Amino acid sequence: MIYADNAATTKMSDLAIAKMVEVIDDNYGNPSSLYRFGQRAKEILETAREEVASVIGAEPREILFTSGGSEADNQAIRSAALIGKEKGKTHIISTKFEHHAVLHTLDKLEKEGFEITLLDVHEDGLVRPEEVAAVITDKTALVTIMYANNEIGTIQPIAEIGKICHEKGVLFHTDAVQAITHVPINVVEQNIDMLSASGHKFHGPKGTGFLYARKGIKLSNLIEGGAQERGKRAGTENVPGIAAMAVALKEATEKMEETAKYLTEKRNKLIAGLAEIEHSALNGDAKKRLPSNVNFCFEGIEGESLLLLLDEKGIAASSGSACTSGSLDPSHVLLAIGRVHDVAHGSLRLSLGEDVTDEDIDYMINAVKEVVTYLRSFSPIWRDLVAGKKQFIL
Ligand SMILES: *Cc1c(COP(=O)(O)O)cnc(C)c1O
């Protein structure tokens, strides 16, 4: 099987698995206990915190371990909303193509009385910093914009947006779940106040993640209880998971440059191959995107049938919206960049793993070509397009 759905989740690295098993086996103590066996678990936890902090240029006490990216997004946004509210600031700015962990949190806050501005994203899948600046008011509590999009992989001008926020005294959060270990991140240099990350997106375990919050930012709890995580997240820490996540983060970061170079070449080859299919288009800017991400629309077909047939050929891919599977709505990301419904339905995301080979790329290009041709051969929409009853868009 060719696993080309690394934006949905990744395989754990051998080092991360070994670390996890080691901690489960040898260090099952509770980090809050006073005896040495518990203190050893505490040390493992704090070493992981130091490692995670150093990867993004933060201080250990600025790292809060969570159950993943969704929880980190929820806590960051809720905390900033509350901080703002106490100062009479009830306006939040984000974009239309965020992850649902962000969008659904904002929906709830809107019902609770916050004013939400969701910026349009341009056809190239990029947010313009000047458009962020233009909507900031003296009521703005938070700007939250993702670092790299999970469907189309486009990388946003985060440092510039952060600078604007800081000049205007507004908190800036970024969901960096897709970006971390793929692009260099330094929260100080890039003016980031809060950042979310998820272990299972960089070869760590599922159910692990972290929130970076600059010191001085008062986080509010999503989970009440014991005093773990400086009192900001109750519950006995997932020590094996956290230790394994830190190992995976360090490992992937050390290999980042090499991986990016390798994957960029493979990605570009895949893009060039798929672009040969008539009436197709790459979604998102060709260069300002994750080295692992390829996302195409093919006119006249349904993404779901495409995925099922690719599965039969041994390719695990996605339509770019694992979260909308089971619903007939096209991806909100593709609609946000201006794709019309019909076109957005025929989307395919291939997110490459570091072990992808040239043979895999050739195999994927041929398989997609075959399947698209086959599906079009009995698609009523395609027939209408070819007969001129409908206009081609791509
Ligand atoms: C996967 C993902 C999340 C959710 O992370 P979990 O750890 O699965 O909760 C949030 N944001 C983005 C951009 C993602 O890709």
Short mmCIF file of C-alpha atoms and ligand atoms in Angstrom, two decimals:
data_model
loop_
_atom_site.label_atom_id
_atom_site.label_comp_id
_atom_site.label_asym_id
_atom_site.label_seq_id
_atom_site.Cartn_x
_atom_site.Cartn_y
_atom_site.Cartn_z
CA MET A 1 0.00 0.00 0.00
CA ILE A 2 1.13 3.55 -0.66
CA TYR A 3 0.07 5.62 2.33
CA ALA A 4 -0.55 9.11 0.96
CA ASP A 5 -2.66 10.52 3.78
CA ASN A 6 0.01 11.88 6.09
CA ALA A 7 -1.93 15.11 6.63
CA ALA A 8 -4.62 13.02 8.35
CA THR A 9 -2.19 11.13 10.54
CA THR A 10 1.27 9.59 10.40
CA LYS A 11 2.90 6.30 11.35
CA MET A 12 4.75 6.51 14.66
CA SER A 13 8.53 6.53 14.29
CA ASP A 14 10.52 3.60 15.68
CA LEU A 15 12.22 5.87 18.20
CA ALA A 16 8.88 7.21 19.42
CA ILE A 17 7.45 3.71 19.78
CA ALA A 18 10.54 2.55 21.68
CA LYS A 19 10.29 5.54 24.01
CA MET A 20 6.62 4.98 24.63
CA VAL A 21 7.07 1.30 25.46
CA GLU A 22 10.04 2.08 27.70
CA VAL A 23 8.08 4.63 29.74
CA ILE A 24 4.99 2.42 29.96
CA ASP A 25 7.13 -0.47 31.14
CA ASP A 26 9.60 1.19 33.48
CA ASN A 27 8.11 4.49 34.56
CA TYR A 28 4.45 4.05 35.24
CA GLY A 29 4.56 6.18 38.36
CA ASN A 30 2.33 9.21 38.82
CA PRO A 31 4.34 12.41 38.29
CA SER A 32 2.43 14.08 41.14
CA SER A 33 3.58 11.46 43.68
CA LEU A 34 6.31 12.30 46.16
CA TYR A 35 8.26 9.04 46.19
CA ARG A 36 11.22 8.69 43.87
CA PHE A 37 9.41 6.40 41.43
CA GLY A 38 6.84 9.13 40.82
CA GLN A 39 9.51 11.79 40.67
CA ARG A 40 11.24 9.87 37.90
CA ALA A 41 8.04 10.15 35.83
CA LYS A 42 7.98 13.86 36.65
CA GLU A 43 11.53 14.18 35.33
CA ILE A 44 10.54 12.47 32.09
CA LEU A 45 7.66 14.89 31.74
CA GLU A 46 9.82 17.95 32.36
CA THR A 47 12.56 16.76 30.01
CA ALA A 48 9.91 16.37 27.31
CA ARG A 49 8.70 19.90 28.06
CA GLU A 50 12.24 21.28 27.66
CA GLU A 51 12.69 19.44 24.37
CA VAL A 52 9.40 20.64 22.96
CA ALA A 53 10.07 24.23 24.06
CA SER A 54 13.54 24.30 22.51
CA VAL A 55 12.21 23.19 19.12
CA ILE A 56 10.03 26.31 18.79
CA GLY A 57 12.24 28.78 20.67
CA ALA A 58 10.01 28.90 23.74
CA GLU A 59 10.62 28.44 27.46
CA PRO A 60 9.55 25.14 29.10
CA ARG A 61 6.98 26.86 31.32
CA GLU A 62 5.28 28.19 28.20
CA ILE A 63 4.38 24.65 27.06
CA LEU A 64 1.14 23.01 28.16
CA PHE A 65 0.59 19.38 27.19
CA THR A 66 -2.84 18.59 25.76
CA SER A 67 -4.63 15.66 24.15
CA GLY A 68 -3.89 17.03 20.70
CA GLY A 69 -4.36 19.87 18.26
CA SER A 70 -8.11 20.21 18.76
CA GLU A 71 -7.81 20.71 22.49
CA ALA A 72 -4.94 23.17 22.10
CA ASP A 73 -6.98 25.21 19.58
CA ASN A 74 -10.01 25.23 21.86
CA GLN A 75 -8.04 26.29 24.91
CA ALA A 76 -6.04 28.98 23.12
CA ILE A 77 -9.10 30.59 21.59
CA ARG A 78 -11.29 30.34 24.69
CA SER A 79 -8.50 31.78 26.84
CA ALA A 80 -7.89 34.72 24.52
CA ALA A 81 -11.63 35.36 24.30
CA LEU A 82 -11.91 35.54 28.07
CA ILE A 83 -8.82 37.77 28.42
CA GLY A 84 -10.34 40.08 25.82
CA LYS A 85 -13.78 40.10 27.38
CA GLU A 86 -12.38 41.24 30.71
CA LYS A 87 -11.03 44.31 28.88
CA GLY A 88 -14.22 44.84 26.90
CA LYS A 89 -12.72 43.40 23.71
CA THR A 90 -15.14 40.98 22.08
CA HIS A 91 -13.99 40.81 18.46
CA ILE A 92 -12.05 37.85 17.00
CA ILE A 93 -10.49 37.60 13.54
CA SER A 94 -9.83 34.36 11.70
CA THR A 95 -10.19 32.94 8.19
CA LYS A 96 -12.73 30.85 6.31
CA PHE A 97 -10.37 27.94 5.77
CA GLU A 98 -9.35 27.09 9.32
CA HIS A 99 -9.62 23.61 10.80
CA HIS A 100 -13.01 22.85 12.36
CA ALA A 101 -11.41 22.83 15.82
CA VAL A 102 -11.03 26.59 15.30
CA LEU A 103 -14.16 27.30 13.25
CA HIS A 104 -16.54 25.44 15.56
CA THR A 105 -15.04 27.10 18.65
CA LEU A 106 -15.59 30.47 16.98
CA ASP A 107 -19.20 29.50 16.12
CA LYS A 108 -19.83 28.87 19.80
CA LEU A 109 -18.19 32.11 20.86
CA GLU A 110 -20.37 33.96 18.37
CA LYS A 111 -23.44 32.51 20.06
CA GLU A 112 -21.97 33.66 23.37
CA GLY A 113 -21.84 37.25 22.12
CA PHE A 114 -18.45 37.61 20.40
CA GLU A 115 -18.19 39.24 17.02
CA ILE A 116 -16.31 37.02 14.57
CA THR A 117 -14.70 38.20 11.34
CA LEU A 118 -13.70 35.39 8.99
CA LEU A 119 -11.40 36.63 6.26
CA ASP A 120 -11.61 35.39 2.69
CA VAL A 121 -8.68 33.42 1.43
CA HIS A 122 -7.36 34.20 -2.03
CA GLU A 123 -7.39 31.77 -4.94
CA ASP A 124 -3.75 30.92 -4.22
CA GLY A 125 -4.74 29.70 -0.74
CA LEU A 126 -2.96 32.57 1.00
CA VAL A 127 -4.13 35.17 3.49
CA ARG A 128 -2.94 38.73 2.89
CA PRO A 129 -1.44 40.39 6.00
CA GLU A 130 -2.77 43.82 4.94
CA GLU A 131 -6.29 42.40 4.94
CA VAL A 132 -5.78 41.24 8.51
CA ALA A 133 -4.54 44.71 9.45
CA ALA A 134 -7.57 46.30 7.81
CA VAL A 135 -10.11 44.49 10.00
CA ILE A 136 -8.38 44.93 13.37
CA THR A 137 -10.26 47.37 15.60
CA ASP A 138 -9.81 48.53 19.19
CA LYS A 139 -12.31 45.79 20.11
CA THR A 140 -10.18 42.99 18.65
CA ALA A 141 -9.10 40.45 21.28
CA LEU A 142 -7.52 37.80 19.05
CA VAL A 143 -6.33 36.96 15.58
CA THR A 144 -6.15 33.21 14.92
CA ILE A 145 -4.79 32.04 11.56
CA MET A 146 -3.42 28.62 10.73
CA TYR A 147 0.24 28.25 9.80
CA ALA A 148 -0.30 25.73 7.00
CA ASN A 149 -3.64 24.55 5.72
CA ASN A 150 -4.45 20.90 6.27
CA GLU A 151 -6.15 20.36 2.92
CA ILE A 152 -4.20 22.42 0.40
CA GLY A 153 -0.96 22.79 2.35
CA THR A 154 -0.50 26.51 1.72
CA ILE A 155 1.89 28.23 4.14
CA GLN A 156 0.74 31.58 5.49
CA PRO A 157 2.91 34.67 6.11
CA ILE A 158 2.77 34.07 9.86
CA ALA A 159 5.63 36.33 10.98
CA GLU A 160 4.16 39.30 9.10
CA ILE A 161 0.67 38.72 10.49
CA GLY A 162 2.15 38.35 13.98
CA LYS A 163 4.02 41.63 13.60
CA ILE A 164 0.85 43.46 12.66
CA CYS A 165 -0.97 41.98 15.65
CA HIS A 166 1.80 43.02 18.02
CA GLU A 167 1.92 46.56 16.66
CA LYS A 168 -1.80 46.81 17.34
CA GLY A 169 -1.65 45.08 20.74
CA VAL A 170 -3.75 42.09 19.68
CA LEU A 171 -3.05 38.48 20.72
CA PHE A 172 -2.01 36.18 17.88
CA HIS A 173 -2.64 32.43 17.84
CA THR A 174 -1.67 30.02 15.08
CA ASP A 175 -2.74 26.43 14.55
CA ALA A 176 0.63 25.02 13.49
CA VAL A 177 -0.48 21.38 13.50
CA GLN A 178 0.38 20.89 9.82
CA ALA A 179 3.40 23.17 9.72
CA ILE A 180 5.53 22.04 12.65
CA THR A 181 8.49 19.82 11.60
CA HIS A 182 7.90 20.89 7.98
CA VAL A 183 8.86 24.56 8.26
CA PRO A 184 11.18 26.24 10.77
CA ILE A 185 9.23 27.78 13.64
CA ASN A 186 10.45 30.26 16.22
CA VAL A 187 7.68 31.79 18.28
CA VAL A 188 9.74 34.82 19.31
CA GLU A 189 11.06 35.72 15.87
CA GLN A 190 7.68 35.05 14.28
CA ASN A 191 5.67 37.09 16.81
CA ILE A 192 3.49 34.15 17.86
CA ASP A 193 1.68 34.44 21.22
CA MET A 194 0.00 31.05 21.12
CA LEU A 195 0.57 27.98 18.99
CA SER A 196 -1.13 24.58 18.72
CA ALA A 197 0.53 21.31 17.72
CA SER A 198 -0.44 17.65 17.57
CA GLY A 199 1.82 14.62 18.10
CA HIS A 200 0.22 12.26 15.61
CA LYS A 201 0.88 14.61 12.69
CA PHE A 202 4.66 14.30 13.13
CA HIS A 203 5.12 10.56 13.82
CA GLY A 204 4.21 10.77 17.50
CA PRO A 205 1.30 9.06 19.22
CA LYS A 206 -2.36 9.95 18.80
CA GLY A 207 -3.93 11.72 21.75
CA THR A 208 -0.88 13.91 22.37
CA GLY A 209 -0.23 17.55 21.59
CA PHE A 210 0.69 20.84 23.12
CA LEU A 211 -0.23 24.48 23.41
CA TYR A 212 2.47 27.12 23.56
CA ALA A 213 1.27 30.24 25.36
CA ARG A 214 3.69 33.14 25.86
CA LYS A 215 4.38 33.79 29.54
CA GLY A 216 1.99 36.33 30.97
CA ILE A 217 -0.96 35.04 28.96
CA LYS A 218 -3.55 33.79 31.41
CA LEU A 219 -4.92 30.51 30.16
CA SER A 220 -8.33 29.34 31.25
CA ASN A 221 -9.05 25.67 31.85
CA LEU A 222 -11.13 23.43 29.66
CA ILE A 223 -10.73 20.66 32.25
CA GLU A 224 -11.06 21.34 35.97
CA GLY A 225 -9.60 19.13 38.67
CA GLY A 226 -6.09 18.57 39.98
CA ALA A 227 -3.17 20.96 39.75
CA GLN A 228 -1.35 19.31 36.84
CA GLU A 229 0.12 21.52 34.09
CA ARG A 230 0.45 24.55 36.39
CA GLY A 231 -3.21 24.17 37.23
CA LYS A 232 -4.27 24.79 33.64
CA ARG A 233 -5.18 21.25 32.65
CA ALA A 234 -6.33 18.75 35.22
CA GLY A 235 -5.81 15.00 34.90
CA THR A 236 -2.86 12.65 35.36
CA GLU A 237 -0.43 13.36 32.58
CA ASN A 238 -0.05 10.98 29.63
CA VAL A 239 3.65 10.53 30.41
CA PRO A 240 4.40 7.76 27.85
CA GLY A 241 2.61 9.66 25.11
CA ILE A 242 4.22 12.98 25.97
CA ALA A 243 7.72 11.46 26.13
CA ALA A 244 7.17 9.75 22.76
CA MET A 245 5.80 12.95 21.24
CA ALA A 246 8.90 14.88 22.32
CA VAL A 247 11.16 12.23 20.77
CA ALA A 248 9.20 12.31 17.51
CA LEU A 249 9.25 16.12 17.42
CA LYS A 250 12.99 16.28 17.96
CA GLU A 251 13.66 13.57 15.40
CA ALA A 252 11.48 15.12 12.68
CA THR A 253 12.88 18.60 13.36
CA GLU A 254 16.46 17.40 13.06
CA LYS A 255 15.63 15.83 9.68
CA MET A 256 13.47 18.74 8.52
CA GLU A 257 15.80 20.29 5.97
CA GLU A 258 16.73 16.99 4.37
CA THR A 259 13.11 15.79 4.34
CA ALA A 260 11.83 19.04 2.86
CA LYS A 261 14.36 18.88 0.05
CA TYR A 262 13.51 15.26 -0.74
CA LEU A 263 9.76 15.70 -0.55
CA THR A 264 9.70 18.94 -2.54
CA GLU A 265 11.26 17.12 -5.47
CA LYS A 266 8.78 14.23 -5.21
CA ARG A 267 5.86 16.62 -4.77
CA ASN A 268 6.80 18.65 -7.82
CA LYS A 269 7.06 15.51 -9.90
CA LEU A 270 3.62 14.38 -8.76
CA ILE A 271 2.13 17.82 -9.47
CA ALA A 272 3.64 17.87 -12.96
CA GLY A 273 2.29 14.38 -13.68
CA LEU A 274 -1.24 15.09 -12.50
CA ALA A 275 -1.33 18.43 -14.31
CA GLU A 276 -1.19 16.44 -17.56
CA ILE A 277 -4.77 15.33 -16.92
CA GLU A 278 -7.04 17.61 -18.94
CA HIS A 279 -9.42 19.91 -17.09
CA SER A 280 -7.61 19.54 -13.80
CA ALA A 281 -6.06 22.14 -11.51
CA LEU A 282 -3.74 22.25 -8.53
CA ASN A 283 -5.38 23.80 -5.48
CA GLY A 284 -3.26 26.40 -3.73
CA ASP A 285 0.00 28.08 -4.61
CA ALA A 286 2.51 25.72 -6.25
CA LYS A 287 5.49 26.96 -4.19
CA LYS A 288 4.21 28.33 -0.90
CA ARG A 289 2.94 24.95 0.19
CA LEU A 290 4.05 22.07 2.40
CA PRO A 291 6.64 19.84 0.72
CA SER A 292 4.32 16.90 1.35
CA ASN A 293 1.07 18.31 -0.02
CA VAL A 294 -0.56 17.80 -3.40
CA ASN A 295 -4.22 18.72 -3.86
CA PHE A 296 -6.01 18.67 -7.20
CA CYS A 297 -9.49 19.18 -8.58
CA PHE A 298 -10.62 17.13 -11.59
CA GLU A 299 -13.66 18.40 -13.39
CA GLY A 300 -16.59 16.04 -14.02
CA ILE A 301 -15.96 13.48 -11.26
CA GLU A 302 -16.80 12.78 -7.62
CA GLY A 303 -13.95 12.73 -5.13
CA GLU A 304 -15.48 9.85 -3.17
CA SER A 305 -15.53 7.44 -6.12
CA LEU A 306 -11.98 8.49 -6.94
CA LEU A 307 -10.85 7.55 -3.44
CA LEU A 308 -12.56 4.16 -3.48
CA LEU A 309 -11.01 3.21 -6.80
CA LEU A 310 -7.57 4.41 -5.70
CA ASP A 311 -7.98 2.29 -2.58
CA GLU A 312 -8.53 -0.71 -4.84
CA LYS A 313 -5.22 0.14 -6.49
CA GLY A 314 -3.51 0.22 -3.10
CA ILE A 315 -3.35 3.98 -2.59
CA ALA A 316 -4.61 5.51 0.66
CA ALA A 317 -5.60 9.10 -0.18
CA SER A 318 -8.17 11.65 0.87
CA SER A 319 -10.51 14.11 -0.75
CA GLY A 320 -8.90 16.66 1.53
CA SER A 321 -11.65 16.64 4.07
CA ALA A 322 -11.56 13.61 6.35
CA CYS A 323 -13.87 15.57 8.62
CA THR A 324 -16.63 16.00 6.05
CA SER A 325 -16.71 12.34 5.03
CA GLY A 326 -20.26 11.15 5.35
CA SER A 327 -21.62 14.53 4.35
CA LEU A 328 -22.28 15.65 0.80
CA ASP A 329 -20.94 19.15 1.33
CA PRO A 330 -17.77 19.92 -0.58
CA SER A 331 -14.71 21.04 1.36
CA HIS A 332 -15.07 24.43 3.06
CA VAL A 333 -11.41 25.04 2.24
CA LEU A 334 -11.91 24.63 -1.51
CA LEU A 335 -15.03 26.81 -1.40
CA ALA A 336 -13.03 29.42 0.56
CA ILE A 337 -10.44 29.65 -2.22
CA GLY A 338 -13.22 30.16 -4.74
CA ARG A 339 -13.77 26.72 -6.25
CA VAL A 340 -17.42 26.26 -7.26
CA HIS A 341 -19.37 23.32 -5.78
CA ASP A 342 -19.14 21.03 -8.84
CA VAL A 343 -15.39 21.44 -9.14
CA ALA A 344 -14.75 21.24 -5.38
CA HIS A 345 -16.49 17.85 -5.33
CA GLY A 346 -13.82 16.33 -7.56
CA SER A 347 -10.89 16.90 -5.25
CA LEU A 348 -7.98 14.69 -4.28
CA ARG A 349 -5.35 15.23 -1.58
CA LEU A 350 -2.18 13.17 -1.65
CA SER A 351 -0.03 13.94 1.39
CA LEU A 352 3.32 12.26 1.06
CA GLY A 353 5.36 10.44 3.67
CA GLU A 354 9.14 10.74 3.95
CA ASP A 355 9.56 7.20 2.62
CA VAL A 356 7.80 7.84 -0.71
CA THR A 357 9.87 6.70 -3.71
CA ASP A 358 10.03 7.78 -7.35
CA GLU A 359 8.32 4.50 -8.26
CA ASP A 360 5.48 5.34 -5.87
CA ILE A 361 5.08 8.73 -7.54
CA ASP A 362 4.96 7.16 -11.01
CA TYR A 363 2.48 4.58 -9.79
CA MET A 364 0.24 7.28 -8.28
CA ILE A 365 0.32 9.42 -11.43
CA ASN A 366 -0.70 6.47 -13.60
CA ALA A 367 -3.34 5.25 -11.18
CA VAL A 368 -4.99 8.68 -10.90
CA LYS A 369 -4.91 9.14 -14.69
CA GLU A 370 -6.59 5.76 -15.18
CA VAL A 371 -9.22 6.28 -12.53
CA VAL A 372 -10.12 9.81 -13.65
CA THR A 373 -10.51 8.64 -17.26
CA TYR A 374 -12.62 5.69 -16.14
CA LEU A 375 -14.91 7.79 -13.93
CA ARG A 376 -15.36 10.40 -16.61
CA SER A 377 -16.36 7.71 -19.12
CA PHE A 378 -19.74 7.34 -17.42
CA SER A 379 -20.11 10.71 -15.67
CA PRO A 380 -23.23 12.62 -16.81
CA ILE A 381 -21.55 15.91 -15.88
CA TRP A 382 -18.51 15.08 -18.00
CA ARG A 383 -20.81 14.13 -20.91
CA ASP A 384 -22.56 17.50 -20.68
CA LEU A 385 -19.22 19.29 -20.53
CA VAL A 386 -17.87 17.51 -23.58
CA ALA A 387 -21.15 18.06 -25.46
CA GLY A 388 -20.91 21.78 -24.70
CA LYS A 389 -24.12 21.80 -22.63
CA LYS A 390 -22.07 22.97 -19.68
CA GLN A 391 -19.03 25.21 -19.61
CA PHE A 392 -15.66 23.86 -18.51
CA ILE A 393 -14.31 25.79 -15.57
CA LEU A 394 -10.87 24.24 -15.31
C1 LIG B 1 -5.23 17.34 12.60
C2 LIG B 1 -5.43 18.78 12.81
C3 LIG B 1 -5.99 19.28 14.00
C4 LIG B 1 -6.50 18.37 15.07
O1 LIG B 1 -5.47 17.73 15.77
P1 LIG B 1 -5.84 16.47 16.70
O2 LIG B 1 -4.58 16.18 17.42
O3 LIG B 1 -6.26 15.37 15.79
O4 LIG B 1 -6.92 16.93 17.61
C5 LIG B 1 -6.10 20.64 14.15
N1 LIG B 1 -5.68 21.48 13.19
C6 LIG B 1 -5.14 21.06 12.05
C7 LIG B 1 -4.67 22.04 11.04
C8 LIG B 1 -5.00 19.70 11.81
O5 LIG B 1 -4.48 19.28 10.66
#
